[in-house]
XYZ file of C-alpha atoms in Angstrom:
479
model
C 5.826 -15.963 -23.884
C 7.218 -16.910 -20.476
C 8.707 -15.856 -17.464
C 12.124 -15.886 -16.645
C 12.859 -19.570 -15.390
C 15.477 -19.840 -12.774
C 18.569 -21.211 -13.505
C 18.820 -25.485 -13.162
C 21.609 -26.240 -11.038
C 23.437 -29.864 -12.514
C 23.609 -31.185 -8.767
C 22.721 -34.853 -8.872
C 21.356 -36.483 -5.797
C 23.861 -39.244 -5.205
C 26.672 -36.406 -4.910
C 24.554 -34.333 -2.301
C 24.127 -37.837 0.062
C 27.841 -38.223 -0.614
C 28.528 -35.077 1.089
C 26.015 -36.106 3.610
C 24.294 -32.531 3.238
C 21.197 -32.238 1.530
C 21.215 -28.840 -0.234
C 19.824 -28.994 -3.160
C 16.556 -30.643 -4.253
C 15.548 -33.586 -6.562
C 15.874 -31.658 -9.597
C 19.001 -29.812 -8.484
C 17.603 -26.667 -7.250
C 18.361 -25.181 -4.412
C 16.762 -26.679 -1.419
C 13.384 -25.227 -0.471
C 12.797 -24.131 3.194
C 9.572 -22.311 3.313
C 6.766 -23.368 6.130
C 3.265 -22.584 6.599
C 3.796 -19.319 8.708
C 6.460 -17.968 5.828
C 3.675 -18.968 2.861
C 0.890 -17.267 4.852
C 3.184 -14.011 5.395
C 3.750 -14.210 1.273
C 0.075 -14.583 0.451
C -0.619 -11.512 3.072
C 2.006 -9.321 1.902
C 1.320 -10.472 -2.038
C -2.792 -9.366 -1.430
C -2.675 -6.405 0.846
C -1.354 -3.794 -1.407
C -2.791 -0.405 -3.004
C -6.131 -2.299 -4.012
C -7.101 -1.405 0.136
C -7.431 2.071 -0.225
C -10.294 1.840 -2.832
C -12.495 -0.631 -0.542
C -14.230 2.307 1.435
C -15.125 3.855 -1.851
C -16.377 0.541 -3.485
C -18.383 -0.396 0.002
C -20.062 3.343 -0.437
C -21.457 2.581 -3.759
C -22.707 -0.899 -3.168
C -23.623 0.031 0.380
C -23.524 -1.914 3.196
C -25.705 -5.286 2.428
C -24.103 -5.607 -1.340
C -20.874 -4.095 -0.199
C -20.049 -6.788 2.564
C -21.754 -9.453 0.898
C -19.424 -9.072 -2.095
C -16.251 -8.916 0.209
C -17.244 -12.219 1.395
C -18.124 -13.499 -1.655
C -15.026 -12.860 -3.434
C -13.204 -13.872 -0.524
C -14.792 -17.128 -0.699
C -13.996 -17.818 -4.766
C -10.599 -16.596 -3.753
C -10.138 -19.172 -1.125
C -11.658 -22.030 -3.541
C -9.540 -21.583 -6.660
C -6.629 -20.822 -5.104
C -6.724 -24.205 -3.231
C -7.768 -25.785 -6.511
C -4.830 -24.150 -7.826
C -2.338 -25.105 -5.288
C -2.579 -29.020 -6.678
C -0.760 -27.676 -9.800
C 2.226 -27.058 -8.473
C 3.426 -30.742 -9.772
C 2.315 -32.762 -12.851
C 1.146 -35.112 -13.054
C 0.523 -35.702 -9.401
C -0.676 -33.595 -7.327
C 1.947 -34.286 -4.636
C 4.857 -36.731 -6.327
C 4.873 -35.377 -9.627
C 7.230 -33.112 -11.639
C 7.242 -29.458 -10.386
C 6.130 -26.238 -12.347
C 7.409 -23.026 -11.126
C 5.141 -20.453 -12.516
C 1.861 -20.495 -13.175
C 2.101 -20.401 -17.034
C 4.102 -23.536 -16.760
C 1.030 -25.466 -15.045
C -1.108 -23.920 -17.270
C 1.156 -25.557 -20.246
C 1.384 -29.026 -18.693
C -2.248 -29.448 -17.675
C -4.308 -27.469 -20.986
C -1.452 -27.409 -23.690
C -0.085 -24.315 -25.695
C -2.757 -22.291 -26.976
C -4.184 -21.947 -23.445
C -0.661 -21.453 -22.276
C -0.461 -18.335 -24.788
C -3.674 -16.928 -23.446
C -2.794 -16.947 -20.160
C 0.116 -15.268 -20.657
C -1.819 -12.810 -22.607
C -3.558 -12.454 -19.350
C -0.581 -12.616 -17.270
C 1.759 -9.839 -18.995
C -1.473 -7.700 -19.539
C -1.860 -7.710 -15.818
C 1.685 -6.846 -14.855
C 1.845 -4.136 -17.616
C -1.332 -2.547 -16.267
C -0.343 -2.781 -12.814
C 2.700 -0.711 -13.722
C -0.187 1.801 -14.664
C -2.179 1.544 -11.750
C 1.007 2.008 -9.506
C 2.007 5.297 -11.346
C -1.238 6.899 -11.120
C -1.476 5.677 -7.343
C 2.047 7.146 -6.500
C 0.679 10.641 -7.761
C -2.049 10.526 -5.761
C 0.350 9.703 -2.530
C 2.388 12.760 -3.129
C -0.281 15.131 -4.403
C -2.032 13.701 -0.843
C 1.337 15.234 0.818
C 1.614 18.315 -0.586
C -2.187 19.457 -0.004
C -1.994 17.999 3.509
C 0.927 20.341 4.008
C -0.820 23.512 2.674
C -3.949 22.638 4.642
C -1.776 22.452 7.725
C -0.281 25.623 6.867
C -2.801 27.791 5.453
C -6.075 26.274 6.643
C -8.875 24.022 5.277
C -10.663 26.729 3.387
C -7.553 27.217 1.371
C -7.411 26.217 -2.330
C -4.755 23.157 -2.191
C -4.186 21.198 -5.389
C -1.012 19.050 -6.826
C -0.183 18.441 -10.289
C -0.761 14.541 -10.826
C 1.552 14.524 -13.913
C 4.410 16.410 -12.260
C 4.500 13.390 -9.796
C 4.082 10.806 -12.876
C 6.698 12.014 -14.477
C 9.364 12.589 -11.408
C 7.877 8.686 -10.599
C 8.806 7.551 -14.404
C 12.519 9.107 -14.137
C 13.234 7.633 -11.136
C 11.852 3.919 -12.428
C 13.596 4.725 -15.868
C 16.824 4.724 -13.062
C 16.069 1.386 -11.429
C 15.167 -0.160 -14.279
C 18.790 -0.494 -15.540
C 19.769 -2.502 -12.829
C 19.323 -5.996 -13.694
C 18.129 -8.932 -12.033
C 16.390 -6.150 -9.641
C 13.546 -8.253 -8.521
C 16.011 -10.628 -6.502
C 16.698 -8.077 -4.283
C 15.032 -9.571 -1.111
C 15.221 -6.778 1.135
C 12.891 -4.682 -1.894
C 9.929 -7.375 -1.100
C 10.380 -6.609 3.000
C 10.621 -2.885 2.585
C 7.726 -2.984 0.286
C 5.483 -5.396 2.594
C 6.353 -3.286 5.684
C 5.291 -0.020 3.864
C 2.136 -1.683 2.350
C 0.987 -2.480 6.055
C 2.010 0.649 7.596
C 0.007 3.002 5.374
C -2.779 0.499 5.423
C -2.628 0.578 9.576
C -2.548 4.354 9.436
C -5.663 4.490 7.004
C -7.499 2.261 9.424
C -6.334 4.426 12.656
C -7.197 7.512 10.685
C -10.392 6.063 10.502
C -10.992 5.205 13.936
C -9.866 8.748 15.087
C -12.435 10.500 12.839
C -15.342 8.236 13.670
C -14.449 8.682 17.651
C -14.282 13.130 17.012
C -17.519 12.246 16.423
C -17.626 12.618 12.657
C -20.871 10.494 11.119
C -21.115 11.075 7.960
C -24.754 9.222 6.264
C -24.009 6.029 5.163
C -26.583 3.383 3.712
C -27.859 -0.047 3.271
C -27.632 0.909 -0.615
C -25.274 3.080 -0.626
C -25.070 6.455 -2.341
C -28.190 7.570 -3.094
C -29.970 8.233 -6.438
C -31.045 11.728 -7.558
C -29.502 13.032 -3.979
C -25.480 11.697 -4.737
C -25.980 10.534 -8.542
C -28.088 9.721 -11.341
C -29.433 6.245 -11.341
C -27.493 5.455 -14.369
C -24.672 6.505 -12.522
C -25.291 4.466 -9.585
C -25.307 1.062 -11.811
C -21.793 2.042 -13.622
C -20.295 2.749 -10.434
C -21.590 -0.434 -8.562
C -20.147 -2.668 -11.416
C -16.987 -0.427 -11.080
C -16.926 -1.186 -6.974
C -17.309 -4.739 -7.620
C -13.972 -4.447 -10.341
C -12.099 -2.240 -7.415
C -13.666 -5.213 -4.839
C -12.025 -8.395 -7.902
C -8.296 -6.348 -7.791
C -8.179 -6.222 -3.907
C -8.154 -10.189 -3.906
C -5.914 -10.722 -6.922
C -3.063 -12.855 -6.134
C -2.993 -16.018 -8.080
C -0.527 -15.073 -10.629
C 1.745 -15.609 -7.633
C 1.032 -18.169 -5.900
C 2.617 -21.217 -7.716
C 6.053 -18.753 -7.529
C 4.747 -18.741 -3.451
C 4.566 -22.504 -3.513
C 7.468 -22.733 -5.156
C 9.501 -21.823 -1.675
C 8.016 -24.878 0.656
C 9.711 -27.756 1.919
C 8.785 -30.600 -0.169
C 7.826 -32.395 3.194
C 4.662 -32.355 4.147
C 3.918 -32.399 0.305
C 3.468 -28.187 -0.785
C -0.146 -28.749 -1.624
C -1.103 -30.123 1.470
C 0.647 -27.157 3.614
C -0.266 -24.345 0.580
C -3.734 -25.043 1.286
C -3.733 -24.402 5.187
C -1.373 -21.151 3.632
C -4.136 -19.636 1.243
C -6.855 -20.634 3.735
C -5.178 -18.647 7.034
C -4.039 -15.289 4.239
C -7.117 -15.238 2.629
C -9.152 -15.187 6.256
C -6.448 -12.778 7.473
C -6.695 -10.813 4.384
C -10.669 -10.881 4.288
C -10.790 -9.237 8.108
C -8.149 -6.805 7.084
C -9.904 -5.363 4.094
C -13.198 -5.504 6.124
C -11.983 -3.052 9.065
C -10.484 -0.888 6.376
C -13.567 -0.771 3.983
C -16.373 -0.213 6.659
C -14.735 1.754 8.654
C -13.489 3.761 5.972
C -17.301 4.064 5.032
C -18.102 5.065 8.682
C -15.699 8.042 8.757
C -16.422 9.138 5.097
C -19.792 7.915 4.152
C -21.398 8.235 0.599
C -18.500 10.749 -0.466
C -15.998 8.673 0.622
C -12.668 9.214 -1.784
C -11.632 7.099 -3.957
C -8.752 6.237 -2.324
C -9.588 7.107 0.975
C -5.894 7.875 2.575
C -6.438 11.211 0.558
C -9.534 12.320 2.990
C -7.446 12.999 5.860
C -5.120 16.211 6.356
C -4.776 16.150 10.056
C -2.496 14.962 11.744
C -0.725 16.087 9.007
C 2.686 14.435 9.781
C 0.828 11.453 9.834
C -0.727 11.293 6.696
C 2.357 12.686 5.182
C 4.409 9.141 7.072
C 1.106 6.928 5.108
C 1.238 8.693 1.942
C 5.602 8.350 2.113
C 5.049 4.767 3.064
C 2.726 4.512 -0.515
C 5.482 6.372 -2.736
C 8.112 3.741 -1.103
C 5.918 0.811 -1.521
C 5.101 1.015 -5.238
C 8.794 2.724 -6.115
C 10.091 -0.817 -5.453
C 6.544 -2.760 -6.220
C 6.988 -1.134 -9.593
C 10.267 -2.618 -10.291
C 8.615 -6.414 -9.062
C 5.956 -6.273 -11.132
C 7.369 -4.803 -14.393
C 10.897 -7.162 -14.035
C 8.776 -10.425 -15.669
C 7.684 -8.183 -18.730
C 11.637 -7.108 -18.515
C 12.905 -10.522 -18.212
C 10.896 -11.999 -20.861
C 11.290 -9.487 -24.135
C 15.110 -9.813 -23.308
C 14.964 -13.767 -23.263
C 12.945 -13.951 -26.402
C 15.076 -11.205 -27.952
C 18.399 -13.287 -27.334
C 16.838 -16.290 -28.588
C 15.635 -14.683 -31.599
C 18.886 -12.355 -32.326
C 21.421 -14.399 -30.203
C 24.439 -12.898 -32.742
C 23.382 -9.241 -32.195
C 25.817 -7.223 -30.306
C 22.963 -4.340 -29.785
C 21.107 -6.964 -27.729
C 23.505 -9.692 -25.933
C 26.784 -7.300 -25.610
C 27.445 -6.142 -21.783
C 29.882 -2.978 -21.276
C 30.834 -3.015 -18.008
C 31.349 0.816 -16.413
C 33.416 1.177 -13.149
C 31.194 3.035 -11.003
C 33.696 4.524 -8.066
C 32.655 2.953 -4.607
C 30.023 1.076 -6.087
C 31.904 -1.338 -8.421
C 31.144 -2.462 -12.391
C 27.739 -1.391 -13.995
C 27.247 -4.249 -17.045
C 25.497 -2.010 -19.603
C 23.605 -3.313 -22.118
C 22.249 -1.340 -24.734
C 18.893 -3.149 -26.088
C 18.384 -3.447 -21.888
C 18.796 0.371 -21.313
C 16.686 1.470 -24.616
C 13.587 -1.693 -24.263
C 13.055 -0.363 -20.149
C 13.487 2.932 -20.607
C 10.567 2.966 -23.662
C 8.692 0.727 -21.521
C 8.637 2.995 -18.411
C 8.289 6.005 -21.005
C 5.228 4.183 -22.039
C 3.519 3.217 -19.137
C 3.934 6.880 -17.602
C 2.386 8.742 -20.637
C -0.390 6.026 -20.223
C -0.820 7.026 -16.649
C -1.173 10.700 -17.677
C -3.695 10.326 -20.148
C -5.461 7.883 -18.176
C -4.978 9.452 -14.625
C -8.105 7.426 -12.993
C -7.630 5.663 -9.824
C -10.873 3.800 -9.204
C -11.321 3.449 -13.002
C -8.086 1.488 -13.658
C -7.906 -0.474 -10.751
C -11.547 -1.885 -11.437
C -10.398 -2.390 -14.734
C -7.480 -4.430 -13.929
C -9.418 -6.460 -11.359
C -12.427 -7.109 -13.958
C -9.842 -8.069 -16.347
C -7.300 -10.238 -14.194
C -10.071 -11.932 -12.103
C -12.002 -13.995 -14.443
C -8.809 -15.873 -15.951
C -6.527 -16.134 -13.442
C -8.148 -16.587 -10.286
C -10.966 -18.461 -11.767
C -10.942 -19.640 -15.210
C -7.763 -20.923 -15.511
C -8.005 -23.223 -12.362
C -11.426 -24.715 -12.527
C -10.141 -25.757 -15.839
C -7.177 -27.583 -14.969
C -8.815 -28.796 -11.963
C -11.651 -30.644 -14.693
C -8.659 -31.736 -16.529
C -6.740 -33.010 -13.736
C -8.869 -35.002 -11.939
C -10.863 -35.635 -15.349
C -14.431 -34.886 -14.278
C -17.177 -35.932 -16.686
C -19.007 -33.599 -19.398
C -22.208 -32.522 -17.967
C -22.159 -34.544 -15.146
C -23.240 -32.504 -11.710
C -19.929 -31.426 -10.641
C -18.874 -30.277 -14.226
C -22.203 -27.844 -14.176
C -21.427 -26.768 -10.951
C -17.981 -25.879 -11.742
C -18.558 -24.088 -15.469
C -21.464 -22.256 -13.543
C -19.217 -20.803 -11.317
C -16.911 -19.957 -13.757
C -19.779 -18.388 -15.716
C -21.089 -16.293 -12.948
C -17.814 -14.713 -12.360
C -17.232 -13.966 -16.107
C -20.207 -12.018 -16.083
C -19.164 -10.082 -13.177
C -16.115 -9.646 -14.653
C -17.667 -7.788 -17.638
C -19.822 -5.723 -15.859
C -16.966 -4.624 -13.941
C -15.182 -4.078 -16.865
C -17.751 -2.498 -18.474
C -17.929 0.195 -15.094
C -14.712 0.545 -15.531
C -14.384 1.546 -19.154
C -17.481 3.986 -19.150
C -16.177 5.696 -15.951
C -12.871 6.180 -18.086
C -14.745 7.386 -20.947
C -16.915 9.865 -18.620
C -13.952 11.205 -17.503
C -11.601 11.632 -20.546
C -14.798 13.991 -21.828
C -13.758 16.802 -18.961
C -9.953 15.781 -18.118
C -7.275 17.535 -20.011
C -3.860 16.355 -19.818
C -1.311 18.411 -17.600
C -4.240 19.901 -16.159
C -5.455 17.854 -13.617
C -4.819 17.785 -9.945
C -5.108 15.996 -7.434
C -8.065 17.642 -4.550
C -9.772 14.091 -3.257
């Protein structure tokens, strides 16, 4: 398994000086012009995403010593394997060597195949639950507008709910659309109109905040959080604090992008050197973000803060109507980003495999009047459409926000943003068994794979709880 590789130019060098224009790079790419101010803006835009509106919730069950302490903390593992991970980028130097474009590639060059397979075991499992996480997130975005509305117009006594699989499923047709259009991810404007939605809503949250706190709302908060045998049972309390710390893992998770980040930067300075100062000012930038959402989140809401806490707020109702709109636009197109690599690589390995099969390699094009020829391609159309199909009934029988975004952050944390790495790190600069810094190293990575379980394991038992009360087509969304 891989993701799609970009196509390799033949430009050779000695013709580019001939034209006296350098356009392409060493290895006949196009030529890289990304700086440290358009890295940082990737890494921002790549971290700040849906994973924001579950901080207030996760800081409410850990309270406010273990809630801040694990924002930092994560924020500082973050920062340290993702500037371990930015020396990757070529092999086997760190700033002369060969380039790898994706992260699986590195992972290939620097620990061989079968680690190469496991991460992208990791990788695709990721993406595909993302896809997940996005539907259910959408349907809690538009349910959020419709009982905002009805508040509005009938009052806050008044019974206000919104089908949650209606919304899926409108959400799946419309993706099943998109879908067929190939190539969809290289659509730059999707990434800006996605990153300026993801910001907006996020702004709005934090405003919303500020504007409750200052009507002189003060809800109890804690140093420990919700409290046991007044807000839940003390076996609850433990699930959900492992579950906080899984929502807490997905908020930071961006290192299945970064070598595709790095990937855009001038070769000189070398891109390790200037990815470093990149992942050092988004992480910081990120880190102060997600603190003025989470606490003050926690201010206006306290220990029954929502789980995603953009669906606490009816009034202004236009307003949260624009944040909730801003949601549904962001992960319509983050979707399509996320789930084009799982795309791109079933189709690759399907030509390869079947390259005589007209079902799979055979493009009809279809004149499409005033927008020009459609290519059609049947195994294309049938694979995303039963992927999409897929991933939607998923998201209805598994409608839980907090649940599966803890569970995606338990599961992508440990062996992407830290396993994978530490261990090329060891194998790059060939540290010695059980010497100090080799401890120091596998203890960190064994710390973090126990957090990663007991996240996990939150996450799993809080999906459990709920599938014993939750009935399909039934649910709606009132928090």
């Amino acid at each position: 398994m891989e993701f799609h590789e970009r196509s390799n130019e033949n430009f050779s060098i000695e013709n580019v000086e001939a034209n006296d224009k350098i356009t392409f790079d060493d290895d006949g790419r196009v030529k890289r012009t990304g700086t440290l101010i358009t890295a940082s803006a990737h890494i921002i835009t790549a971290v700040i995403g849906s994973g924001v509106l579950s901080l207030a919730w996760a800081i409410a069950q850990l309270g406010w010593i273990a809630g801040i302490l694990a924002l930092i903390i994560f924020s500082i593992v973050t920062l340290f394997t993702s500037s371990l991970l930015t020396n990757f980028y070529r092999f086997p130097d760190p700033t002369i060597g060969t380039r790898n474009y994706t992260y699986m590639h590195a992972v290939e060059k620097y620990l061989g195949g079968k680690k190469y397979k496991l991460c992208g075991i990791a990788q695709y499992g990721n993406l595909i639950g993302t896809s997940i996480g996005y539907t259910i997130t959408t349907a809690l975005g538009v349910g959020a507008i419709k009982r905002a509305n009805c508040f509005h117009k009938h009052g806050h006594e008044a019974e206000c709910h919104a089908s949650n699989e209606l919304s899926m499923i409108m959400f799946g047709v419309l993706q099943i659309l998109l879908s067929q259009i190939p190539n969809f991810h290289k659509l730059s404007g999707l990434s800006v109109i996605a990153a300026a939605m993801s910001f907006t809503y996020a702004f709005i949250g934090v405003g919303l905040s500020v504007s409750r706190i200052a009507g002189g709302v003060h809800p109890k908060t804690s140093l420990t959080g919700v409290a046991v045998g007044v807000d839940v049972t003390g076996e609850q309390k433990v699930w959900r604090c492992f579950q906080a710390l899984g929502n807490i893992a997905f908020a930071y998770a961006y290192s299945l992008v970064l070598i595709d980040i790095q990937d855009t930067l001038k070769s000189s300075p070398p891109e390790n050197q200037v990815m470093k100062k990149a992942t050092a000012v988004g992480v910081f930038v990120t880190t102060m973000f997600y603190m003025l959402s989470g606490i003050l989140g926690y201010i206006a809401f306290g220990n029954n803060a929502p789980g995603n806490f953009l669906t606490g707020f009816y009034e202004p109702f236009w307003l949260v109507d624009l944040a909730n709109v801003c949601i549904v636009f962001h992960l319509v197109g983050a979707y399509q980003v996320f789930s084009q690599a799982v795309y791109t690589m079933v189709e690759e390995q399907s030509r390869k495999r079947w390259p005589e099969t007209d079902f799979i390699v055979k493009e009809y094009p279809i004149g499409i009047p005033f927008l020009g020829t459609f290519n059609l391609n049947l195994f294309r159309a049938v694979w995303r459409t039963f992927y999409v199909i897929v991933t939607t009934t998923l998201a209805i029988i598994f409608p839980f926000f907090n649940d599966i975004l803890g569970l995606l952050g338990a599961c992508g944390f440990w062996p992407l943003t830290v396993y994978f790495p530490i261990e090329m790190h060891i194998a790059q600069t060939q540290i010695q068994r059980y010497s100090r810094r080799w401890l120091g190293l596998k203890l960190l990575s064994s710390a973090c794979l126990i957090v990663s379980l007991l996240a996990a394991a939150g996450s799993i038992r809080g999906i459990v709880t709920e599938l014993k009360t939750y009935r399909p087509f039934m649910s709606v969304s009132d928090s």
